[in-house]
Amino acid sequence: TFLDTKNLLVTEKNGGLIRINIESGDKKIIQHDIKHIPYLGGHQGGLLDVYFNGDDSFVYFTYSHKSLKNNKLSSSAIARGNLTDNKIINLETLLVAKPPLPAKKHYGSRISIKDKHLFVSFGERDEGMIAQDPTKHPGSIIRIKTNGEIPKDNPKFIDKKNWLPEIYTIGVRNPQGMTVSPHDEKVYFSNHGPRGGDHIGIAEAGANYG
């Protein structure tokens, strides 16, 4: 993610966070305190996406959150903090997907921000049909406010009474690309299909992508 026209932040799966000046090539290690990353070499977990939001000066992160009750289980999660003097301060976790699951893959975890709302993709963690269960986070795209509050116009409060309040869409497998289009201001995402069948879609409220 770009901090400005010259500096960007890069995450490393093992928890590293680096500021890079693209003109000089200078690199600085950023200190942070995300404690729950399962550092599992050869798997897909770790420190994942990073997104600097110039509107509120927060840096948002997705990461794989190790269960505090069972270290063999983990979840997709999103946190935010402020970058000051090469250190992330005021770190807070906004949402941890439930339930935690044993597979160390399909975390999804792409971040987009539109109209002060966070859109975050949560993979189905190799659990397949869990993506059809709106009472569980895996296999969904969630939508919360940038401060972690739940929007009152999310599907649960309109016509999806049995959905979790954070869920915006369901039926996704492992969505690892997402962005707000500069052409129509819609949220587009890419999704890995099983044995092929990848697709690009628009995140729409209450949608089920199968």
Coordinates of C-alpha atoms in Angstrom, one line a residue:
T1 CA 0.0 0.0 0.0
F2 CA 1.3 3.5 -0.8
L3 CA 1.7 6.0 2.1
D4 CA 2.4 8.7 -0.4
T5 CA 3.9 9.0 -3.9
K6 CA 7.4 7.9 -2.7
N7 CA 6.8 5.5 0.2
L8 CA 5.0 2.2 0.4
L9 CA 4.4 -0.5 3.1
V10 CA 5.0 -4.1 2.3
T11 CA 3.9 -7.1 4.4
E12 CA 5.8 -10.3 4.8
K13 CA 4.0 -13.5 5.5
N14 CA 6.2 -14.2 8.6
G15 CA 5.1 -10.9 10.2
G16 CA 7.5 -8.5 8.7
L17 CA 6.3 -5.0 7.8
I18 CA 8.7 -2.8 5.7
R19 CA 8.5 0.8 4.6
I20 CA 10.2 1.2 1.2
N21 CA 11.2 4.5 -0.5
I22 CA 10.8 3.7 -4.2
E23 CA 13.1 6.5 -5.3
S24 CA 16.1 5.9 -3.0
G25 CA 15.5 2.2 -2.3
D26 CA 15.8 2.8 1.4
K27 CA 14.0 0.2 3.6
K28 CA 13.0 0.5 7.2
I29 CA 11.5 -2.2 9.4
I30 CA 8.3 -1.2 11.0
Q31 CA 7.6 -2.4 14.5
H32 CA 4.1 -3.7 15.3
D33 CA 2.4 -5.8 17.9
I34 CA 0.1 -8.2 16.1
K35 CA 0.6 -11.1 18.4
H36 CA -1.7 -13.8 17.0
I37 CA -0.2 -14.6 13.6
P38 CA 0.5 -18.4 13.3
Y39 CA 3.9 -18.4 11.8
L40 CA 3.6 -21.6 9.8
G41 CA 6.2 -22.0 7.0
G42 CA 4.8 -23.4 3.8
H43 CA 1.2 -22.5 4.6
Q44 CA -0.9 -19.5 3.6
G45 CA -1.3 -17.8 7.0
G46 CA 0.6 -14.9 8.4
L47 CA 0.5 -11.1 8.0
L48 CA -1.5 -10.7 4.8
D49 CA -3.0 -7.5 3.3
V50 CA -2.2 -3.9 4.3
Y51 CA -4.1 -0.8 3.3
F52 CA -3.3 2.8 4.2
N53 CA -6.4 5.0 4.4
G54 CA -5.5 8.7 3.9
D55 CA -8.9 9.8 5.1
D56 CA -8.3 8.7 8.7
S57 CA -4.5 8.1 8.6
F58 CA -5.0 4.5 9.9
V59 CA -3.1 1.5 8.5
Y60 CA -5.4 -1.5 8.2
F61 CA -4.1 -5.1 8.2
T62 CA -5.5 -8.5 7.7
Y63 CA -3.8 -11.5 9.2
S64 CA -4.4 -15.1 10.4
H65 CA -5.3 -15.0 14.0
K66 CA -4.3 -17.9 16.1
S67 CA -7.0 -19.1 18.5
L68 CA -6.3 -18.3 22.1
K69 CA -8.1 -21.4 23.2
N70 CA -6.6 -23.9 20.7
N71 CA -3.3 -23.1 18.9
K72 CA -4.2 -25.5 16.2
L73 CA -7.1 -23.3 15.0
S74 CA -7.0 -19.9 13.4
S75 CA -9.2 -17.3 11.7
S76 CA -9.0 -14.4 9.3
A77 CA -8.9 -11.1 11.1
I78 CA -8.6 -7.4 10.5
A79 CA -6.8 -4.8 12.7
R80 CA -5.8 -1.2 12.4
G81 CA -3.2 1.2 13.9
N82 CA -1.3 4.5 13.4
L83 CA 2.1 4.6 11.8
T84 CA 4.4 6.9 13.9
D85 CA 8.2 6.9 13.9
N86 CA 8.5 3.5 12.1
K87 CA 6.2 1.9 14.7
I88 CA 2.5 0.9 14.6
I89 CA 0.8 2.3 17.7
N90 CA -2.8 2.3 18.9
L91 CA -3.2 -1.2 17.4
E92 CA -6.7 -2.6 17.7
T93 CA -8.3 -5.7 16.3
L94 CA -11.6 -4.9 14.6
L95 CA -13.0 -8.3 13.8
V96 CA -11.9 -12.0 14.1
A97 CA -13.8 -14.4 11.9
K98 CA -15.8 -17.1 13.7
P99 CA -15.5 -20.0 14.0
P100 CA -11.7 -20.6 14.1
L101 CA -10.8 -23.6 11.8
P102 CA -7.9 -26.0 11.5
A103 CA -6.9 -25.5 7.8
K104 CA -4.0 -23.1 7.3
K105 CA -5.2 -21.8 4.0
H106 CA -7.9 -19.9 2.1
Y107 CA -7.8 -16.8 4.4
G108 CA -8.9 -14.5 1.6
S109 CA -8.1 -11.2 3.4
R110 CA -8.1 -8.5 0.8
I111 CA -9.1 -5.0 2.0
S112 CA -11.0 -2.2 0.3
I113 CA -12.5 1.0 1.6
K114 CA -15.5 2.8 0.2
D115 CA -17.5 5.6 1.8
K116 CA -15.8 5.0 5.2
H117 CA -16.8 1.4 5.1
L118 CA -14.3 -1.6 5.2
F119 CA -14.9 -4.4 2.7
V120 CA -12.8 -7.4 3.7
S121 CA -12.8 -10.8 2.0
F122 CA -12.8 -13.9 4.2
G123 CA -11.9 -17.2 2.5
E124 CA -13.8 -20.4 3.4
R125 CA -10.7 -22.0 4.9
D126 CA -11.0 -25.1 2.8
E127 CA -14.3 -26.0 4.4
G128 CA -16.3 -25.8 1.1
M129 CA -20.0 -25.5 1.9
I130 CA -19.4 -23.3 5.0
A131 CA -19.5 -20.5 2.5
Q132 CA -23.3 -21.1 2.3
D133 CA -23.8 -20.7 6.0
P134 CA -24.4 -17.0 6.8
T135 CA -24.2 -17.7 10.5
K136 CA -20.4 -18.1 10.1
H137 CA -17.9 -15.7 8.7
P138 CA -15.7 -17.9 6.5
G139 CA -16.6 -17.8 2.8
S140 CA -18.0 -14.2 2.9
I141 CA -17.2 -10.6 2.2
I142 CA -17.8 -8.5 5.3
R143 CA -18.7 -4.8 5.6
I144 CA -18.0 -2.8 8.7
K145 CA -17.3 0.8 9.4
T146 CA -13.7 1.8 9.5
N147 CA -14.0 2.1 13.3
G148 CA -15.3 -1.4 13.6
E149 CA -19.0 -0.5 14.1
I150 CA -21.6 -2.5 12.2
P151 CA -23.6 -0.5 9.5
K152 CA -27.3 -0.6 10.1
D153 CA -28.0 -1.0 6.3
N154 CA -26.1 -4.4 6.1
P155 CA -28.2 -7.3 4.8
K156 CA -29.1 -8.6 8.3
F157 CA -31.0 -5.5 9.1
I158 CA -32.8 -5.4 5.7
D159 CA -34.0 -8.9 4.6
K160 CA -31.4 -11.5 5.8
K161 CA -32.4 -11.9 9.5
N162 CA -30.3 -15.0 10.0
W163 CA -27.1 -13.5 8.7
L164 CA -24.3 -12.4 10.9
P165 CA -24.4 -8.6 11.1
E166 CA -21.0 -8.0 9.5
I167 CA -21.7 -10.2 6.4
Y168 CA -22.3 -8.4 3.1
T169 CA -22.2 -11.3 0.7
I170 CA -21.8 -15.1 1.0
G171 CA -20.8 -18.0 -1.2
V172 CA -17.1 -17.1 -2.0
R173 CA -14.3 -19.6 -1.8
N174 CA -11.0 -17.7 -1.5
P175 CA -11.3 -14.1 -2.7
Q176 CA -7.8 -12.6 -2.7
G177 CA -8.4 -9.6 -5.0
M178 CA -10.7 -6.7 -4.3
T179 CA -10.8 -3.0 -5.2
V180 CA -13.2 -0.1 -5.7
S181 CA -13.4 0.7 -9.5
P182 CA -12.6 4.3 -10.4
H183 CA -15.1 3.9 -13.3
D184 CA -18.3 3.1 -11.5
E185 CA -17.4 3.1 -7.8
K186 CA -18.5 -0.5 -7.3
V187 CA -16.5 -3.0 -5.3
Y188 CA -15.0 -5.7 -7.6
F189 CA -13.4 -8.9 -6.3
S190 CA -11.7 -11.9 -7.7
N191 CA -12.3 -15.4 -6.4
H192 CA -10.4 -18.7 -6.8
G193 CA -12.6 -21.5 -7.9
P194 CA -11.9 -25.2 -7.3
R195 CA -9.9 -26.8 -10.1
G196 CA -10.5 -23.7 -12.2
G197 CA -13.7 -21.7 -12.3
D198 CA -12.1 -18.5 -11.1
H199 CA -14.3 -15.5 -11.5
I200 CA -14.5 -11.7 -11.1
G201 CA -17.7 -10.3 -9.5
I202 CA -19.2 -7.2 -8.0
A203 CA -19.8 -7.3 -4.2
E204 CA -23.5 -6.7 -3.9
A205 CA -25.5 -6.5 -0.6
G206 CA -27.1 -9.9 0.2
A207 CA -25.7 -11.7 -2.8
N208 CA -24.8 -15.4 -2.9
Y209 CA -22.0 -16.4 -5.3
G210 CA -22.6 -20.1 -5.0

